[in-house]
Amino acid sequence: MTGIFLITSIAILITMALALIRAMLGPTVFDRVLALNMVGTKTVLLIAVVDVATERGDFLDLALLYSLMNFIGMVALLRFTEYGSFSREGTEL
Amino acid sequence: MNLIVFTILAMLAATAVTVARIRDLWAAIMFTGIYSFLSASWMLILDAPDVAFTEAAVGAGISTVLMLSTLVLIGPSDAGRRKPALVPLTVVAITGCALVYGTLDMPHFGDPNDPIHLHPRPSFVEKSQVDMHGLPNVITAVLASYRGYDTLGETTVVLTAGIAVLLILRKEKDEPEREAAAQ
């Protein structure tokens, strides 16, 4: 692993750790939602960096899947916070 | 690479302790999401993309949604802080020590002379490229093709479990209307 990739992954890991600390301290719900979203995004970036650094090429699909999961999870969490359930009244789950 | 692995493992441990200690159930679900993302990236770095794929889809995606829908049913409040339980802590500590002691006899990670690399016949590694028309990942070849029926059965079990959970968690509010429609 060459220097630039190592430095990039260290920076991503530091960001992840800071987001984790914010999630632990976070007084409001939205601090935690943002922190979770941040961890998800940094995971995608870390996978991309590891993929390029190890010259695998097949991890990028996983990075795509992770970003989709991140998005769906975020929508579900925010819907739950807003409505208290996933659906408005009268519709099926 | 070791640096990344150790950092991720440290963050995993911190997240696990937070999940165990936090009283707000909504935040605990969020931390399980963070835990899934971290463990999936760790598995990826250990070169197990199929496991990481499953962990991302099931752990970060579906199980977060399932736990949130459970939270809708039971309400976000917790029973409150309990007294520290010494006996379970002792049992867990002893079990952990036994597990760590058990790993001491295991072969070193990535050692090519491991029994697992030699025993089931290395021919899978040699043959799968030809058998699977150049599929680069041996694990994927074994899981999806050599053991395809087994994987199909596992998927059926998971699908059945998912349908059962959805049936339990669905809303019962419009039940009388449905009965009226049936009559």
PDB file of C-alpha atoms in Angstrom:
ATOM      1  CA  MET A   1       0.000   0.000   0.000  1.00  0.00           C
ATOM      2  CA  THR A   2       1.614   3.195  -1.130  1.00  0.00           C
ATOM      3  CA  GLY A   3       1.857   6.369   0.894  1.00  0.00           C
ATOM      4  CA  ILE A   4      -1.001   8.384  -0.577  1.00  0.00           C
ATOM      5  CA  PHE A   5      -3.530   5.585  -0.068  1.00  0.00           C
ATOM      6  CA  LEU A   6      -2.314   4.985   3.470  1.00  0.00           C
ATOM      7  CA  ILE A   7      -2.665   8.669   4.324  1.00  0.00           C
ATOM      8  CA  THR A   8      -6.140   8.774   2.741  1.00  0.00           C
ATOM      9  CA  SER A   9      -7.358   5.739   4.686  1.00  0.00           C
ATOM     10  CA  ILE A  10      -5.941   7.142   7.935  1.00  0.00           C
ATOM     11  CA  ALA A  11      -7.810  10.392   7.299  1.00  0.00           C
ATOM     12  CA  ILE A  12     -11.035   8.460   6.598  1.00  0.00           C
ATOM     13  CA  LEU A  13     -10.575   6.408   9.772  1.00  0.00           C
ATOM     14  CA  ILE A  14     -10.050   9.567  11.839  1.00  0.00           C
ATOM     15  CA  THR A  15     -13.259  11.018  10.380  1.00  0.00           C
ATOM     16  CA  MET A  16     -15.072   7.776  11.232  1.00  0.00           C
ATOM     17  CA  ALA A  17     -13.804   7.931  14.808  1.00  0.00           C
ATOM     18  CA  LEU A  18     -14.928  11.555  15.151  1.00  0.00           C
ATOM     19  CA  ALA A  19     -18.383  10.649  13.804  1.00  0.00           C
ATOM     20  CA  LEU A  20     -18.541   7.777  16.290  1.00  0.00           C
ATOM     21  CA  ILE A  21     -17.702  10.117  19.150  1.00  0.00           C
ATOM     22  CA  ARG A  22     -20.412  12.523  17.959  1.00  0.00           C
ATOM     23  CA  ALA A  23     -22.889   9.626  17.887  1.00  0.00           C
ATOM     24  CA  MET A  24     -21.963   8.706  21.472  1.00  0.00           C
ATOM     25  CA  LEU A  25     -22.175  12.275  22.796  1.00  0.00           C
ATOM     26  CA  GLY A  26     -24.898  13.521  20.458  1.00  0.00           C
ATOM     27  CA  PRO A  27     -27.639  15.077  22.570  1.00  0.00           C
ATOM     28  CA  THR A  28     -30.316  15.166  19.870  1.00  0.00           C
ATOM     29  CA  VAL A  29     -31.615  12.508  17.512  1.00  0.00           C
ATOM     30  CA  PHE A  30     -30.357  14.377  14.471  1.00  0.00           C
ATOM     31  CA  ASP A  31     -26.746  14.447  15.672  1.00  0.00           C
ATOM     32  CA  ARG A  32     -26.890  10.657  15.789  1.00  0.00           C
ATOM     33  CA  VAL A  33     -28.579  10.353  12.397  1.00  0.00           C
ATOM     34  CA  LEU A  34     -25.909  12.551  10.857  1.00  0.00           C
ATOM     35  CA  ALA A  35     -23.161  10.561  12.571  1.00  0.00           C
ATOM     36  CA  LEU A  36     -24.588   7.268  11.298  1.00  0.00           C
ATOM     37  CA  ASN A  37     -24.851   8.682   7.797  1.00  0.00           C
ATOM     38  CA  MET A  38     -21.254   9.905   8.088  1.00  0.00           C
ATOM     39  CA  VAL A  39     -20.011   6.466   9.174  1.00  0.00           C
ATOM     40  CA  GLY A  40     -21.836   4.879   6.234  1.00  0.00           C
ATOM     41  CA  THR A  41     -20.358   7.316   3.735  1.00  0.00           C
ATOM     42  CA  LYS A  42     -16.862   6.901   5.159  1.00  0.00           C
ATOM     43  CA  THR A  43     -17.247   3.121   4.909  1.00  0.00           C
ATOM     44  CA  VAL A  44     -17.994   3.505   1.206  1.00  0.00           C
ATOM     45  CA  LEU A  45     -14.946   5.744   0.778  1.00  0.00           C
ATOM     46  CA  LEU A  46     -12.720   3.379   2.767  1.00  0.00           C
ATOM     47  CA  ILE A  47     -13.800   0.440   0.611  1.00  0.00           C
ATOM     48  CA  ALA A  48     -13.085   2.440  -2.535  1.00  0.00           C
ATOM     49  CA  VAL A  49      -9.613   3.403  -1.264  1.00  0.00           C
ATOM     50  CA  VAL A  50      -8.805  -0.190  -0.241  1.00  0.00           C
ATOM     51  CA  ASP A  51     -10.072  -1.373  -3.624  1.00  0.00           C
ATOM     52  CA  VAL A  52      -7.794   0.990  -5.527  1.00  0.00           C
ATOM     53  CA  ALA A  53      -4.832   0.381  -3.203  1.00  0.00           C
ATOM     54  CA  THR A  54      -4.982  -3.414  -3.473  1.00  0.00           C
ATOM     55  CA  GLU A  55      -5.936  -3.262  -7.170  1.00  0.00           C
ATOM     56  CA  ARG A  56      -8.860  -5.633  -6.670  1.00  0.00           C
ATOM     57  CA  GLY A  57     -11.499  -3.919  -8.746  1.00  0.00           C
ATOM     58  CA  ASP A  58     -14.393  -6.053  -7.444  1.00  0.00           C
ATOM     59  CA  PHE A  59     -14.934  -4.209  -4.175  1.00  0.00           C
ATOM     60  CA  LEU A  60     -16.495  -1.231  -5.927  1.00  0.00           C
ATOM     61  CA  ASP A  61     -19.786  -3.142  -6.352  1.00  0.00           C
ATOM     62  CA  LEU A  62     -19.860  -3.532  -2.588  1.00  0.00           C
ATOM     63  CA  ALA A  63     -19.287   0.184  -2.178  1.00  0.00           C
ATOM     64  CA  LEU A  64     -22.353   0.768  -4.379  1.00  0.00           C
ATOM     65  CA  LEU A  65     -24.436  -1.637  -2.282  1.00  0.00           C
ATOM     66  CA  TYR A  66     -23.287   0.094   0.909  1.00  0.00           C
ATOM     67  CA  SER A  67     -24.311   3.513  -0.322  1.00  0.00           C
ATOM     68  CA  LEU A  68     -27.755   2.160  -1.304  1.00  0.00           C
ATOM     69  CA  MET A  69     -28.114   0.556   2.147  1.00  0.00           C
ATOM     70  CA  ASN A  70     -27.052   3.799   3.778  1.00  0.00           C
ATOM     71  CA  PHE A  71     -29.710   5.708   1.860  1.00  0.00           C
ATOM     72  CA  ILE A  72     -32.519   3.261   2.605  1.00  0.00           C
ATOM     73  CA  GLY A  73     -31.587   3.052   6.267  1.00  0.00           C
ATOM     74  CA  MET A  74     -31.512   6.835   6.532  1.00  0.00           C
ATOM     75  CA  VAL A  75     -34.955   7.169   4.945  1.00  0.00           C
ATOM     76  CA  ALA A  76     -36.361   4.505   7.276  1.00  0.00           C
ATOM     77  CA  LEU A  77     -34.856   6.136  10.368  1.00  0.00           C
ATOM     78  CA  LEU A  78     -36.092   9.597   9.451  1.00  0.00           C
ATOM     79  CA  ARG A  79     -39.579   8.375   8.585  1.00  0.00           C
ATOM     80  CA  PHE A  80     -39.730   6.661  11.942  1.00  0.00           C
ATOM     81  CA  THR A  81     -38.575   9.821  13.713  1.00  0.00           C
ATOM     82  CA  GLU A  82     -41.075  11.980  11.828  1.00  0.00           C
ATOM     83  CA  TYR A  83     -44.210   9.844  11.885  1.00  0.00           C
ATOM     84  CA  GLY A  84     -43.538   7.374  14.706  1.00  0.00           C
ATOM     85  CA  SER A  85     -44.023   4.576  12.181  1.00  0.00           C
ATOM     86  CA  PHE A  86     -42.916   3.773   8.633  1.00  0.00           C
ATOM     87  CA  SER A  87     -46.232   4.509   7.024  1.00  0.00           C
ATOM     88  CA  ARG A  88     -48.850   7.168   7.339  1.00  0.00           C
ATOM     89  CA  GLU A  89     -52.133   6.194   8.950  1.00  0.00           C
ATOM     90  CA  GLY A  90     -54.212   3.713   7.023  1.00  0.00           C
ATOM     91  CA  THR A  91     -51.544   2.211   4.779  1.00  0.00           C
ATOM     92  CA  GLU A  92     -49.898  -1.150   5.119  1.00  0.00           C
ATOM     93  CA  LEU A  93     -46.405  -1.583   6.540  1.00  0.00           C
TER      94      LEU A  93
ATOM     95  CA  MET B   1      -3.300  -2.700   6.305  1.00  0.00           C
ATOM     96  CA  ASN B   2      -2.854  -3.820   9.910  1.00  0.00           C
ATOM     97  CA  LEU B   3      -3.370  -0.241  11.026  1.00  0.00           C
ATOM     98  CA  ILE B   4      -6.791  -0.111   9.336  1.00  0.00           C
ATOM     99  CA  VAL B   5      -7.792  -3.465  10.846  1.00  0.00           C
ATOM    100  CA  PHE B   6      -6.788  -2.455  14.383  1.00  0.00           C
ATOM    101  CA  THR B   7      -8.557   0.903  14.111  1.00  0.00           C
ATOM    102  CA  ILE B   8     -11.750  -0.719  12.862  1.00  0.00           C
ATOM    103  CA  LEU B   9     -11.592  -3.347  15.632  1.00  0.00           C
ATOM    104  CA  ALA B  10     -11.118  -0.645  18.280  1.00  0.00           C
ATOM    105  CA  MET B  11     -14.116   1.265  16.919  1.00  0.00           C
ATOM    106  CA  LEU B  12     -16.121  -1.998  16.882  1.00  0.00           C
ATOM    107  CA  ALA B  13     -15.346  -2.574  20.561  1.00  0.00           C
ATOM    108  CA  ALA B  14     -16.280   1.011  21.443  1.00  0.00           C
ATOM    109  CA  THR B  15     -19.565   0.697  19.533  1.00  0.00           C
ATOM    110  CA  ALA B  16     -20.413  -2.615  21.217  1.00  0.00           C
ATOM    111  CA  VAL B  17     -19.824  -1.165  24.696  1.00  0.00           C
ATOM    112  CA  THR B  18     -21.990   1.834  23.783  1.00  0.00           C
ATOM    113  CA  VAL B  19     -24.822  -0.419  22.565  1.00  0.00           C
ATOM    114  CA  ALA B  20     -24.699  -2.319  25.834  1.00  0.00           C
ATOM    115  CA  ARG B  21     -24.622   0.799  28.008  1.00  0.00           C
ATOM    116  CA  ILE B  22     -26.945   3.238  26.236  1.00  0.00           C
ATOM    117  CA  ARG B  23     -30.486   3.516  27.625  1.00  0.00           C
ATOM    118  CA  ASP B  24     -32.130   5.182  24.643  1.00  0.00           C
ATOM    119  CA  LEU B  25     -33.358   2.284  22.478  1.00  0.00           C
ATOM    120  CA  TRP B  26     -33.621   4.431  19.363  1.00  0.00           C
ATOM    121  CA  ALA B  27     -29.945   5.401  19.689  1.00  0.00           C
ATOM    122  CA  ALA B  28     -29.018   1.767  20.380  1.00  0.00           C
ATOM    123  CA  ILE B  29     -30.544   0.746  17.025  1.00  0.00           C
ATOM    124  CA  MET B  30     -28.498   3.456  15.368  1.00  0.00           C
ATOM    125  CA  PHE B  31     -25.349   2.090  16.979  1.00  0.00           C
ATOM    126  CA  THR B  32     -26.132  -1.415  15.717  1.00  0.00           C
ATOM    127  CA  GLY B  33     -26.236   0.152  12.241  1.00  0.00           C
ATOM    128  CA  ILE B  34     -22.799   1.681  12.799  1.00  0.00           C
ATOM    129  CA  TYR B  35     -21.598  -1.708  14.109  1.00  0.00           C
ATOM    130  CA  SER B  36     -22.788  -3.456  10.939  1.00  0.00           C
ATOM    131  CA  PHE B  37     -21.048  -0.964   8.683  1.00  0.00           C
ATOM    132  CA  LEU B  38     -17.787  -1.272  10.637  1.00  0.00           C
ATOM    133  CA  SER B  39     -17.855  -5.068  10.783  1.00  0.00           C
ATOM    134  CA  ALA B  40     -18.736  -5.307   7.096  1.00  0.00           C
ATOM    135  CA  SER B  41     -15.739  -3.184   6.153  1.00  0.00           C
ATOM    136  CA  TRP B  42     -13.562  -5.288   8.440  1.00  0.00           C
ATOM    137  CA  MET B  43     -14.752  -8.502   6.727  1.00  0.00           C
ATOM    138  CA  LEU B  44     -14.045  -6.886   3.376  1.00  0.00           C
ATOM    139  CA  ILE B  45     -10.469  -6.138   4.406  1.00  0.00           C
ATOM    140  CA  LEU B  46     -10.128  -9.773   5.548  1.00  0.00           C
ATOM    141  CA  ASP B  47     -10.964 -10.687   1.911  1.00  0.00           C
ATOM    142  CA  ALA B  48     -14.435 -12.113   2.531  1.00  0.00           C
ATOM    143  CA  PRO B  49     -16.560 -10.006   0.166  1.00  0.00           C
ATOM    144  CA  ASP B  50     -19.516 -12.412   0.202  1.00  0.00           C
ATOM    145  CA  VAL B  51     -19.827 -12.254   3.995  1.00  0.00           C
ATOM    146  CA  ALA B  52     -19.405  -8.491   3.874  1.00  0.00           C
ATOM    147  CA  PHE B  53     -22.140  -8.302   1.236  1.00  0.00           C
ATOM    148  CA  THR B  54     -24.530 -10.243   3.466  1.00  0.00           C
ATOM    149  CA  GLU B  55     -23.591  -8.218   6.512  1.00  0.00           C
ATOM    150  CA  ALA B  56     -24.245  -4.952   4.701  1.00  0.00           C
ATOM    151  CA  ALA B  57     -27.577  -6.071   3.277  1.00  0.00           C
ATOM    152  CA  VAL B  58     -28.930  -7.857   6.347  1.00  0.00           C
ATOM    153  CA  GLY B  59     -27.134  -6.147   9.224  1.00  0.00           C
ATOM    154  CA  ALA B  60     -27.156  -2.533   8.133  1.00  0.00           C
ATOM    155  CA  GLY B  61     -30.297  -2.605   6.016  1.00  0.00           C
ATOM    156  CA  ILE B  62     -32.971  -5.109   6.952  1.00  0.00           C
ATOM    157  CA  SER B  63     -32.263  -5.678  10.634  1.00  0.00           C
ATOM    158  CA  THR B  64     -32.225  -1.915  11.344  1.00  0.00           C
ATOM    159  CA  VAL B  65     -35.636  -1.596   9.716  1.00  0.00           C
ATOM    160  CA  LEU B  66     -36.928  -4.676  11.564  1.00  0.00           C
ATOM    161  CA  MET B  67     -35.728  -3.392  14.923  1.00  0.00           C
ATOM    162  CA  LEU B  68     -37.275   0.003  14.232  1.00  0.00           C
ATOM    163  CA  SER B  69     -40.630  -1.597  13.422  1.00  0.00           C
ATOM    164  CA  THR B  70     -40.347  -3.567  16.654  1.00  0.00           C
ATOM    165  CA  LEU B  71     -39.697  -0.281  18.424  1.00  0.00           C
ATOM    166  CA  VAL B  72     -42.918   1.073  16.894  1.00  0.00           C
ATOM    167  CA  LEU B  73     -44.799  -1.794  18.524  1.00  0.00           C
ATOM    168  CA  ILE B  74     -43.203  -1.790  21.965  1.00  0.00           C
ATOM    169  CA  GLY B  75     -42.489   1.942  22.393  1.00  0.00           C
ATOM    170  CA  PRO B  76     -39.117   3.618  22.813  1.00  0.00           C
ATOM    171  CA  SER B  77     -38.929   3.525  26.613  1.00  0.00           C
ATOM    172  CA  ASP B  78     -36.641   1.223  28.550  1.00  0.00           C
ATOM    173  CA  ALA B  79     -37.229  -0.369  31.948  1.00  0.00           C
ATOM    174  CA  GLY B  80     -34.547   1.860  33.446  1.00  0.00           C
ATOM    175  CA  ARG B  81     -31.095   1.269  34.821  1.00  0.00           C
ATOM    176  CA  ARG B  82     -30.731  -2.076  36.503  1.00  0.00           C
ATOM    177  CA  LYS B  83     -28.239  -3.044  39.156  1.00  0.00           C
ATOM    178  CA  PRO B  84     -24.891  -4.369  37.877  1.00  0.00           C
ATOM    179  CA  ALA B  85     -25.252  -8.131  37.546  1.00  0.00           C
ATOM    180  CA  LEU B  86     -22.080  -9.802  38.825  1.00  0.00           C
ATOM    181  CA  VAL B  87     -22.857 -13.445  38.019  1.00  0.00           C
ATOM    182  CA  PRO B  88     -23.531 -12.902  34.281  1.00  0.00           C
ATOM    183  CA  LEU B  89     -20.438 -10.683  34.074  1.00  0.00           C
ATOM    184  CA  THR B  90     -18.307 -13.451  35.627  1.00  0.00           C
ATOM    185  CA  VAL B  91     -19.769 -16.080  33.278  1.00  0.00           C
ATOM    186  CA  VAL B  92     -19.140 -13.876  30.241  1.00  0.00           C
ATOM    187  CA  ALA B  93     -15.581 -13.095  31.369  1.00  0.00           C
ATOM    188  CA  ILE B  94     -14.772 -16.789  31.933  1.00  0.00           C
ATOM    189  CA  THR B  95     -16.263 -17.752  28.552  1.00  0.00           C
ATOM    190  CA  GLY B  96     -14.268 -15.000  26.879  1.00  0.00           C
ATOM    191  CA  CYS B  97     -11.052 -16.177  28.502  1.00  0.00           C
ATOM    192  CA  ALA B  98     -11.778 -19.755  27.380  1.00  0.00           C
ATOM    193  CA  LEU B  99     -12.387 -18.576  23.805  1.00  0.00           C
ATOM    194  CA  VAL B 100      -9.155 -16.554  23.770  1.00  0.00           C
ATOM    195  CA  TYR B 101      -7.310 -19.580  25.175  1.00  0.00           C
ATOM    196  CA  GLY B 102      -8.843 -21.672  22.380  1.00  0.00           C
ATOM    197  CA  THR B 103      -7.479 -19.338  19.695  1.00  0.00           C
ATOM    198  CA  LEU B 104      -3.906 -19.894  20.912  1.00  0.00           C
ATOM    199  CA  ASP B 105      -3.814 -23.324  19.261  1.00  0.00           C
ATOM    200  CA  MET B 106      -5.203 -22.062  15.968  1.00  0.00           C
ATOM    201  CA  PRO B 107      -2.875 -21.697  12.982  1.00  0.00           C
ATOM    202  CA  HIS B 108      -1.701 -18.223  12.118  1.00  0.00           C
ATOM    203  CA  PHE B 109      -4.031 -16.095   9.975  1.00  0.00           C
ATOM    204  CA  GLY B 110      -3.309 -16.593   6.292  1.00  0.00           C
ATOM    205  CA  ASP B 111      -0.813 -19.428   6.813  1.00  0.00           C
ATOM    206  CA  PRO B 112      -0.758 -21.474   3.585  1.00  0.00           C
ATOM    207  CA  ASN B 113      -0.097 -24.663   5.589  1.00  0.00           C
ATOM    208  CA  ASP B 114      -3.380 -24.395   7.531  1.00  0.00           C
ATOM    209  CA  PRO B 115      -5.391 -27.622   7.610  1.00  0.00           C
ATOM    210  CA  ILE B 116      -8.263 -25.689   6.040  1.00  0.00           C
ATOM    211  CA  HIS B 117      -6.125 -24.919   2.998  1.00  0.00           C
ATOM    212  CA  LEU B 118      -4.792 -28.474   2.666  1.00  0.00           C
ATOM    213  CA  HIS B 119      -7.497 -30.783   3.923  1.00  0.00           C
ATOM    214  CA  PRO B 120     -10.610 -30.608   1.675  1.00  0.00           C
ATOM    215  CA  ARG B 121      -8.265 -30.980  -1.322  1.00  0.00           C
ATOM    216  CA  PRO B 122      -6.691 -27.950  -2.897  1.00  0.00           C
ATOM    217  CA  SER B 123      -8.173 -29.072  -6.187  1.00  0.00           C
ATOM    218  CA  PHE B 124     -11.175 -26.766  -5.693  1.00  0.00           C
ATOM    219  CA  VAL B 125      -8.780 -23.858  -5.871  1.00  0.00           C
ATOM    220  CA  GLU B 126      -7.193 -25.254  -8.997  1.00  0.00           C
ATOM    221  CA  LYS B 127     -10.376 -26.418 -10.728  1.00  0.00           C
ATOM    222  CA  SER B 128     -12.813 -23.602 -10.036  1.00  0.00           C
ATOM    223  CA  GLN B 129     -11.251 -21.244 -12.596  1.00  0.00           C
ATOM    224  CA  VAL B 130     -11.894 -23.789 -15.357  1.00  0.00           C
ATOM    225  CA  ASP B 131     -15.206 -25.099 -13.988  1.00  0.00           C
ATOM    226  CA  MET B 132     -16.715 -21.664 -13.509  1.00  0.00           C
ATOM    227  CA  HIS B 133     -15.380 -20.138 -16.699  1.00  0.00           C
ATOM    228  CA  GLY B 134     -12.857 -17.906 -15.001  1.00  0.00           C
ATOM    229  CA  LEU B 135     -14.796 -16.776 -11.923  1.00  0.00           C
ATOM    230  CA  PRO B 136     -12.009 -15.174  -9.863  1.00  0.00           C
ATOM    231  CA  ASN B 137     -13.437 -15.788  -6.358  1.00  0.00           C
ATOM    232  CA  VAL B 138     -13.231 -19.406  -5.166  1.00  0.00           C
ATOM    233  CA  ILE B 139     -15.629 -18.807  -2.262  1.00  0.00           C
ATOM    234  CA  THR B 140     -18.294 -17.476  -4.602  1.00  0.00           C
ATOM    235  CA  ALA B 141     -17.779 -20.462  -6.903  1.00  0.00           C
ATOM    236  CA  VAL B 142     -18.188 -22.916  -4.007  1.00  0.00           C
ATOM    237  CA  LEU B 143     -21.181 -21.115  -2.460  1.00  0.00           C
ATOM    238  CA  ALA B 144     -23.131 -20.284  -5.581  1.00  0.00           C
ATOM    239  CA  SER B 145     -22.318 -23.240  -7.796  1.00  0.00           C
ATOM    240  CA  TYR B 146     -20.716 -26.299  -6.152  1.00  0.00           C
ATOM    241  CA  ARG B 147     -23.017 -25.862  -3.161  1.00  0.00           C
ATOM    242  CA  GLY B 148     -25.795 -24.169  -5.088  1.00  0.00           C
ATOM    243  CA  TYR B 149     -28.654 -26.327  -3.771  1.00  0.00           C
ATOM    244  CA  ASP B 150     -27.468 -25.856  -0.204  1.00  0.00           C
ATOM    245  CA  THR B 151     -27.420 -22.089  -0.677  1.00  0.00           C
ATOM    246  CA  LEU B 152     -30.879 -22.229  -2.265  1.00  0.00           C
ATOM    247  CA  GLY B 153     -32.165 -24.069   0.817  1.00  0.00           C
ATOM    248  CA  GLU B 154     -30.578 -21.513   3.143  1.00  0.00           C
ATOM    249  CA  THR B 155     -32.145 -18.673   1.161  1.00  0.00           C
ATOM    250  CA  THR B 156     -35.543 -20.369   1.417  1.00  0.00           C
ATOM    251  CA  VAL B 157     -35.170 -20.573   5.195  1.00  0.00           C
ATOM    252  CA  VAL B 158     -34.244 -16.894   5.383  1.00  0.00           C
ATOM    253  CA  LEU B 159     -37.174 -15.937   3.121  1.00  0.00           C
ATOM    254  CA  THR B 160     -39.613 -17.943   5.285  1.00  0.00           C
ATOM    255  CA  ALA B 161     -38.279 -16.288   8.425  1.00  0.00           C
ATOM    256  CA  GLY B 162     -38.617 -12.851   6.824  1.00  0.00           C
ATOM    257  CA  ILE B 163     -42.232 -13.522   5.776  1.00  0.00           C
ATOM    258  CA  ALA B 164     -43.060 -14.729   9.302  1.00  0.00           C
ATOM    259  CA  VAL B 165     -41.524 -11.607  10.866  1.00  0.00           C
ATOM    260  CA  LEU B 166     -43.437  -9.359   8.458  1.00  0.00           C
ATOM    261  CA  LEU B 167     -46.693 -11.174   9.293  1.00  0.00           C
ATOM    262  CA  ILE B 168     -46.085 -10.627  13.003  1.00  0.00           C
ATOM    263  CA  LEU B 169     -45.110  -6.991  12.633  1.00  0.00           C
ATOM    264  CA  ARG B 170     -47.861  -5.823  10.240  1.00  0.00           C
ATOM    265  CA  LYS B 171     -50.629  -3.552  11.370  1.00  0.00           C
ATOM    266  CA  GLU B 172     -53.823  -5.095  12.673  1.00  0.00           C
ATOM    267  CA  LYS B 173     -55.875  -1.894  12.624  1.00  0.00           C
ATOM    268  CA  ASP B 174     -57.865  -2.525   9.458  1.00  0.00           C
ATOM    269  CA  GLU B 175     -58.671  -6.131  10.388  1.00  0.00           C
ATOM    270  CA  PRO B 176     -62.492  -5.632  10.644  1.00  0.00           C
ATOM    271  CA  GLU B 177     -62.600  -4.072   7.182  1.00  0.00           C
ATOM    272  CA  ARG B 178     -60.799  -7.065   5.746  1.00  0.00           C
ATOM    273  CA  GLU B 179     -63.258  -9.452   7.406  1.00  0.00           C
ATOM    274  CA  ALA B 180     -66.143  -7.396   6.095  1.00  0.00           C
ATOM    275  CA  ALA B 181     -64.671  -7.533   2.624  1.00  0.00           C
ATOM    276  CA  ALA B 182     -64.310 -11.295   2.886  1.00  0.00           C
ATOM    277  CA  GLN B 183     -67.961 -11.785   3.796  1.00  0.00           C
TER     278      GLN B 183
END
